[in-house]
PDB file of C-alpha atoms and ligand atoms in Angstrom:
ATOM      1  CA  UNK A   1      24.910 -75.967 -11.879  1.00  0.00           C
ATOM      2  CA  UNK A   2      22.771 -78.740 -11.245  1.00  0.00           C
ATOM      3  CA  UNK A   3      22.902 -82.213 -13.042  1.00  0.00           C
ATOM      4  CA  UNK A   4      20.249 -80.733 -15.768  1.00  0.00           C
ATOM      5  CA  UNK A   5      22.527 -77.555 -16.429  1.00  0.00           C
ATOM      6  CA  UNK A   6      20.403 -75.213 -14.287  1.00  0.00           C
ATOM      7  CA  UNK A   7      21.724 -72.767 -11.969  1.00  0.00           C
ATOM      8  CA  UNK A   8      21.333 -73.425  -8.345  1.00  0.00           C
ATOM      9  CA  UNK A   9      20.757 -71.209  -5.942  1.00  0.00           C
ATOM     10  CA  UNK A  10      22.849 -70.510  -2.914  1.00  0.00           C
ATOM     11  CA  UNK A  11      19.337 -70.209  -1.141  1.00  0.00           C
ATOM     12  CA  UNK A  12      19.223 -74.210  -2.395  1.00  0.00           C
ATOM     13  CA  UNK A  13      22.807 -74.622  -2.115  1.00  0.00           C
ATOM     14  CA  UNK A  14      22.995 -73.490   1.692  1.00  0.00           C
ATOM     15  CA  UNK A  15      19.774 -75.493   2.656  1.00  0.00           C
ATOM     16  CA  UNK A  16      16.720 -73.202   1.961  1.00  0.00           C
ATOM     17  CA  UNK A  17      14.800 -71.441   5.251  1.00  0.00           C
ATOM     18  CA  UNK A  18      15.704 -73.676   7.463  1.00  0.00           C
ATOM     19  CA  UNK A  19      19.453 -72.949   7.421  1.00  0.00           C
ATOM     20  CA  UNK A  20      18.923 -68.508   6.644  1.00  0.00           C
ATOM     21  CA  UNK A  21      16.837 -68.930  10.101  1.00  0.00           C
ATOM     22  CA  UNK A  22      19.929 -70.816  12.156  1.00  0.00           C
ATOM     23  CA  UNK A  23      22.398 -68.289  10.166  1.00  0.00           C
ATOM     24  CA  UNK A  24      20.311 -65.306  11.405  1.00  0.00           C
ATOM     25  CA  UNK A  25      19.550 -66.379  15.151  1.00  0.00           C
ATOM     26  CA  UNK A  26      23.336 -67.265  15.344  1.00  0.00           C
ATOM     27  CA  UNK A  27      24.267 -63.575  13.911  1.00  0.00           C
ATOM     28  CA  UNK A  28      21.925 -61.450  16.797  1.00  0.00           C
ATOM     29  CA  UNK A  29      23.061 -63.705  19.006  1.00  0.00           C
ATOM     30  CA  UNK A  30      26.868 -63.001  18.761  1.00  0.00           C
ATOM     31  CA  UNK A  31      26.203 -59.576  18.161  1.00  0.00           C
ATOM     32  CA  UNK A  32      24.061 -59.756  21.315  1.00  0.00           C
ATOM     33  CA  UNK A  33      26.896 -61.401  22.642  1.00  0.00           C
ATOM     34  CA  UNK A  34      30.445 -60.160  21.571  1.00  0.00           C
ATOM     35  CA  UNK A  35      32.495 -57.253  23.124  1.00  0.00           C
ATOM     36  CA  UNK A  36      33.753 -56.440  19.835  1.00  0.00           C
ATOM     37  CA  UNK A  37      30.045 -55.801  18.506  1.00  0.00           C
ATOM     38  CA  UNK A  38      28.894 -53.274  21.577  1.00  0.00           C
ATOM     39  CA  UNK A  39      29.283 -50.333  18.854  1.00  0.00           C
ATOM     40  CA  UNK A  40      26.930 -52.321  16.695  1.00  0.00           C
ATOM     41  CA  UNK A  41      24.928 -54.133  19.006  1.00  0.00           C
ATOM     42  CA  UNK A  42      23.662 -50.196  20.537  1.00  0.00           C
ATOM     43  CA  UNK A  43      22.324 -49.065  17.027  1.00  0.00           C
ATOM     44  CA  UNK A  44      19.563 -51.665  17.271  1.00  0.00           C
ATOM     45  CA  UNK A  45      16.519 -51.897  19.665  1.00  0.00           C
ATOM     46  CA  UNK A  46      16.673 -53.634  22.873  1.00  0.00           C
ATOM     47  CA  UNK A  47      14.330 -56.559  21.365  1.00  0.00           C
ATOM     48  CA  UNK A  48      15.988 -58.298  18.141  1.00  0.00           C
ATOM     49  CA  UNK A  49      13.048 -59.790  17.359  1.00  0.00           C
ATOM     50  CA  UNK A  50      11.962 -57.841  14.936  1.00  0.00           C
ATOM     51  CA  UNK A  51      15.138 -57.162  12.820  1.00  0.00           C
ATOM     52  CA  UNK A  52      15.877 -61.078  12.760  1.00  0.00           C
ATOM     53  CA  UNK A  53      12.842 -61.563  11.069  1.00  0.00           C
ATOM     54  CA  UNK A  54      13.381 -58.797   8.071  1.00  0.00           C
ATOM     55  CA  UNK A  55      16.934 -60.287   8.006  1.00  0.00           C
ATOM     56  CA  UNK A  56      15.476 -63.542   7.092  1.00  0.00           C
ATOM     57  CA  UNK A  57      13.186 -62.311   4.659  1.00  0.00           C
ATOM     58  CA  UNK A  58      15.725 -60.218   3.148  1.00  0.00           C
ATOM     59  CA  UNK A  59      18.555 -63.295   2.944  1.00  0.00           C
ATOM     60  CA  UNK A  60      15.826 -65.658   1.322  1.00  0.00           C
ATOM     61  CA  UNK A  61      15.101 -63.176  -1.507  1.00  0.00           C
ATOM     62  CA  UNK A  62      18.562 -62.088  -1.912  1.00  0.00           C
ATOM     63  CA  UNK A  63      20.244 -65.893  -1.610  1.00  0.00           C
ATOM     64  CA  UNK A  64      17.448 -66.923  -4.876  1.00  0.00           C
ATOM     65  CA  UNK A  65      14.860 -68.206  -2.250  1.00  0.00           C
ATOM     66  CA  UNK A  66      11.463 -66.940  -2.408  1.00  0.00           C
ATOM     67  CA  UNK A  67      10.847 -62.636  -2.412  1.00  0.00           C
ATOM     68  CA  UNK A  68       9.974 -62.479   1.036  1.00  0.00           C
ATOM     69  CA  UNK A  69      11.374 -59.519   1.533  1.00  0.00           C
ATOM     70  CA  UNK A  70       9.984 -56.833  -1.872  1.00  0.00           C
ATOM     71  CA  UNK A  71       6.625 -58.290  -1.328  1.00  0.00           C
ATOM     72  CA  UNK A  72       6.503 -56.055   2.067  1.00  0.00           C
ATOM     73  CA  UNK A  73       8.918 -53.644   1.778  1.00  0.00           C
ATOM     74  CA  UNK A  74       9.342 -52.486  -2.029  1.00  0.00           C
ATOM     75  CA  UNK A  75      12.976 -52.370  -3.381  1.00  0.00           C
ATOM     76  CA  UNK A  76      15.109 -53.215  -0.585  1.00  0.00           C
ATOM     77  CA  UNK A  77      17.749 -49.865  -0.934  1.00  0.00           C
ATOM     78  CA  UNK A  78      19.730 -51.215   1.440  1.00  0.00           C
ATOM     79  CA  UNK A  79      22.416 -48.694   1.104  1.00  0.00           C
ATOM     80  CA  UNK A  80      19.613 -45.753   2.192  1.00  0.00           C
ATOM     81  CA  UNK A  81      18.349 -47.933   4.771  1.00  0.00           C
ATOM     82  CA  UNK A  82      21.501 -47.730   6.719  1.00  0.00           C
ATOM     83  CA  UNK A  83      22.232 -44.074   6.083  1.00  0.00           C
ATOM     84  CA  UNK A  84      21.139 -43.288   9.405  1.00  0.00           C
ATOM     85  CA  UNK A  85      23.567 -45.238  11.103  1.00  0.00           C
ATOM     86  CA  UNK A  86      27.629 -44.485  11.018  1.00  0.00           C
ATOM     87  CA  UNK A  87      28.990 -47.153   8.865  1.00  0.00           C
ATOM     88  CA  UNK A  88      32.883 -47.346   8.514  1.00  0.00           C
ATOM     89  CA  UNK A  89      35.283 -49.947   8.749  1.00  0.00           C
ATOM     90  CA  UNK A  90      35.457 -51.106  12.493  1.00  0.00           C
ATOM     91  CA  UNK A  91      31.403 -51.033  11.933  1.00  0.00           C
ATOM     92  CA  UNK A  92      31.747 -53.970   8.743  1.00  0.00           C
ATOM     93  CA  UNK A  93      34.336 -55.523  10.293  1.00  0.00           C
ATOM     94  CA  UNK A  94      32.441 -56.245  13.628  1.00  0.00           C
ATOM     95  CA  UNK A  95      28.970 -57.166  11.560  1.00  0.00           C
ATOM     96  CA  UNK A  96      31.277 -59.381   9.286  1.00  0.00           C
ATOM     97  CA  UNK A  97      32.651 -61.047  12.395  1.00  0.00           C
ATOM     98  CA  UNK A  98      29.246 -61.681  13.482  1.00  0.00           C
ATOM     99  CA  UNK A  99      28.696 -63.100  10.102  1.00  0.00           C
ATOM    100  CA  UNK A 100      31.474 -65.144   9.978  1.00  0.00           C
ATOM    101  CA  UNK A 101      31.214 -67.024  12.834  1.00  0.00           C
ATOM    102  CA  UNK A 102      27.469 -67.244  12.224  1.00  0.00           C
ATOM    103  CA  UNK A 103      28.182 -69.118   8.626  1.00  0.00           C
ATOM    104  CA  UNK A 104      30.780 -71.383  10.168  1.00  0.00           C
ATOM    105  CA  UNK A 105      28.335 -72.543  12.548  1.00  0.00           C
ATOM    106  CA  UNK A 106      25.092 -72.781  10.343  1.00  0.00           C
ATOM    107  CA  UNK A 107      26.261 -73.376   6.525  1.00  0.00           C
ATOM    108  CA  UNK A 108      28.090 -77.262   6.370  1.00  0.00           C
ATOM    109  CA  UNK A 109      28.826 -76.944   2.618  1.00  0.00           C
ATOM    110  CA  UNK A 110      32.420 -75.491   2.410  1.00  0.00           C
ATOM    111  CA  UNK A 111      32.190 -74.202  -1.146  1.00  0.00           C
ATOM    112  CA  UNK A 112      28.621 -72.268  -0.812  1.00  0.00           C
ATOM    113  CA  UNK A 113      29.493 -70.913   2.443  1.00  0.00           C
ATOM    114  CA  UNK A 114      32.484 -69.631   0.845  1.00  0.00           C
ATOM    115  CA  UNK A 115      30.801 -68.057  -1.540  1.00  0.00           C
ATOM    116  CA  UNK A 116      28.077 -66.565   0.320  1.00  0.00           C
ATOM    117  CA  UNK A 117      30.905 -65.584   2.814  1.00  0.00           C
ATOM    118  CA  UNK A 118      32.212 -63.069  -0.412  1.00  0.00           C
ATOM    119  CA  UNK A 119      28.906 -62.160  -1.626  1.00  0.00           C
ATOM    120  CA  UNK A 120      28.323 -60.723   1.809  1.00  0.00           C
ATOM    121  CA  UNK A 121      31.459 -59.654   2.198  1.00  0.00           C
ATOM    122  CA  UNK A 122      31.192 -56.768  -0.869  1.00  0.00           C
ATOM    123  CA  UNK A 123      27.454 -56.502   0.581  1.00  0.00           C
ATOM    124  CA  UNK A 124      28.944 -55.065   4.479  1.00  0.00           C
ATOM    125  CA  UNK A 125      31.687 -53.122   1.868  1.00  0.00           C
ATOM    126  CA  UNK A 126      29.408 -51.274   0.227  1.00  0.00           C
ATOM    127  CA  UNK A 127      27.308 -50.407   3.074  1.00  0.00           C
ATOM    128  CA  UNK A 128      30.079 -47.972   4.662  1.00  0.00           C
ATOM    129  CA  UNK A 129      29.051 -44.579   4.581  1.00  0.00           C
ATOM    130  CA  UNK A 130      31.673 -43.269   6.387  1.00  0.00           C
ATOM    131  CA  UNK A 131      35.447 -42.923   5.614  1.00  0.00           C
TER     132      UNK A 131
HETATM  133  C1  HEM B   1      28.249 -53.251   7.659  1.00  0.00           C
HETATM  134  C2  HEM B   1      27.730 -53.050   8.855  1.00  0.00           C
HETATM  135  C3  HEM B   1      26.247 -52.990   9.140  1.00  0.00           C
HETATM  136  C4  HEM B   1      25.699 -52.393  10.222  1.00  0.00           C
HETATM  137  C5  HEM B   1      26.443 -51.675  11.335  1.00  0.00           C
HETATM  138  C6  HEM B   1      24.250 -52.546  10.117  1.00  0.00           C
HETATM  139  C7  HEM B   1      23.333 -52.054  11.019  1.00  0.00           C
HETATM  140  C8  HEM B   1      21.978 -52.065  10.848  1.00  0.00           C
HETATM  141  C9  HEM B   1      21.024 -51.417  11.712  1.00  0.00           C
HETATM  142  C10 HEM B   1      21.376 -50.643  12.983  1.00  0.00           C
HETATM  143  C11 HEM B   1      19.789 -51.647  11.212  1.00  0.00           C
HETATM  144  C12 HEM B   1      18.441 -51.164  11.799  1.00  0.00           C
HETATM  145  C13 HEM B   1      17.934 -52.230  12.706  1.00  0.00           C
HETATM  146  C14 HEM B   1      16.593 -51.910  13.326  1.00  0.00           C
HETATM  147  O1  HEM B   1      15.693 -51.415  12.622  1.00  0.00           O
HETATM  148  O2  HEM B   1      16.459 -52.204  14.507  1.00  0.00           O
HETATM  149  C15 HEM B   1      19.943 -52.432  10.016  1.00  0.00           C
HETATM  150  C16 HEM B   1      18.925 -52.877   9.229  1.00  0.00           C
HETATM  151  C17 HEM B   1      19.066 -53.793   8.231  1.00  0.00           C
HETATM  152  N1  HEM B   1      20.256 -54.336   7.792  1.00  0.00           N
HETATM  153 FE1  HEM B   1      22.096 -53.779   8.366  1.00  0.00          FE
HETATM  154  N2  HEM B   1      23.962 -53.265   8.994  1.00  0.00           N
HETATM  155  C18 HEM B   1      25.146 -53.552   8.351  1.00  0.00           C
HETATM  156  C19 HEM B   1      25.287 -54.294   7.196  1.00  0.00           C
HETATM  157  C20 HEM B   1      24.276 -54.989   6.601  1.00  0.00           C
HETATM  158  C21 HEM B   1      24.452 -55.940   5.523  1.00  0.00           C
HETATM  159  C22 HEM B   1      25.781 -56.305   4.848  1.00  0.00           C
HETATM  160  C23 HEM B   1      23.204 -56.418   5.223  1.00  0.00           C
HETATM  161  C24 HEM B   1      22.798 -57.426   4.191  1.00  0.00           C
HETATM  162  C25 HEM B   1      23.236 -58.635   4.178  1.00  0.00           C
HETATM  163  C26 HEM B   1      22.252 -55.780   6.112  1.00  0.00           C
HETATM  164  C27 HEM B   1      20.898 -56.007   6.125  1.00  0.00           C
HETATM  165  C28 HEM B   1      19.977 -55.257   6.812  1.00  0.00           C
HETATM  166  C29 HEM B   1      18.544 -55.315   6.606  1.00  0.00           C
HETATM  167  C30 HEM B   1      17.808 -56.206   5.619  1.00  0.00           C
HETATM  168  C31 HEM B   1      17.971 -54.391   7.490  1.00  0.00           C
HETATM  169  C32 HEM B   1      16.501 -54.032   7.597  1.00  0.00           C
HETATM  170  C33 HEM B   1      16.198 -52.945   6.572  1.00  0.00           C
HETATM  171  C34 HEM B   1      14.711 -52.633   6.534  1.00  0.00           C
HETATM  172  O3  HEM B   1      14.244 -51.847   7.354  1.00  0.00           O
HETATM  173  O4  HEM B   1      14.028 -53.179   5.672  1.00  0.00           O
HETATM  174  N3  HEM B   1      22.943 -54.933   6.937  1.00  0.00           N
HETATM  175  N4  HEM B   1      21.284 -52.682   9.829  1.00  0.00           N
END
């Protein structure tokens, strides 16, 4: 809550755009990067480029930042989205480890990246589609 009793964001909280773009560029690039993401890192094109920028969109509009992300692409689904890639538990735990390292690098406020840290935590959960 802010001093006026109105709900902050965590889009506000974290820092607004310019922060989601550090988080995001920091995520591809240990993905790009880490052994442990190889299984990951081979279900998306050769050029990130793309994907980093839906990412952003889609973090904006889903942190309470502006609906970058609905205005070109409907109702995200995310869930269906990914249903053409095998999603089980080594999968999350390598994309949250990407995350992770990503929010301890980008997001200075302890409490909000905490939170955000949860939030996307359930997020990569409920994306498995595999047992
Ligand atoms: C849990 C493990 C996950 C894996 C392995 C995974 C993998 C992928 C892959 C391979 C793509 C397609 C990329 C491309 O088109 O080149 C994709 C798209 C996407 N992912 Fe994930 N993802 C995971 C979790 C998540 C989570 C938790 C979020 C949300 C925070 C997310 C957000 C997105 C978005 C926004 C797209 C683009 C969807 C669109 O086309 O509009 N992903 N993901």
């Amino acid at each position: 809550m802010s001093e006026s009793g109105v709900a902050v964001s965590i889009f506000e909280r974290i820092g607004g755009s310019a922060t989601i773009d550090c988080l995001v560029e920091r995520f591809y690039e240990r993905m790009d990067t880490l052994a442990e993401a190889r299984a990951i890192r081979v279900m998306h094109e050769a050029d990130l480029g793309a994907i980093k920028d839906v990412l952003k969109r889609y973090l904006t509009e889903w942190t309470g930042g502006p609906k970058l992300y609905s205005v070109e692409k409907g109702h995200p689904r995310l869930r269906q989205r990914h249903f053409g890639f095998a999603i089980g538990d080594a999968e999350r735990d390598a994309w949250l480890l990407c995350m992770r390292g990503a929010l301890e690098e980008t997001v200075a406020d302890a409490a909000a990246r905490q939170d955000l840290d949860k939030a996307l935590s359930g997020l990569a959960d409920w994306m498995r589609n595999r047992p």
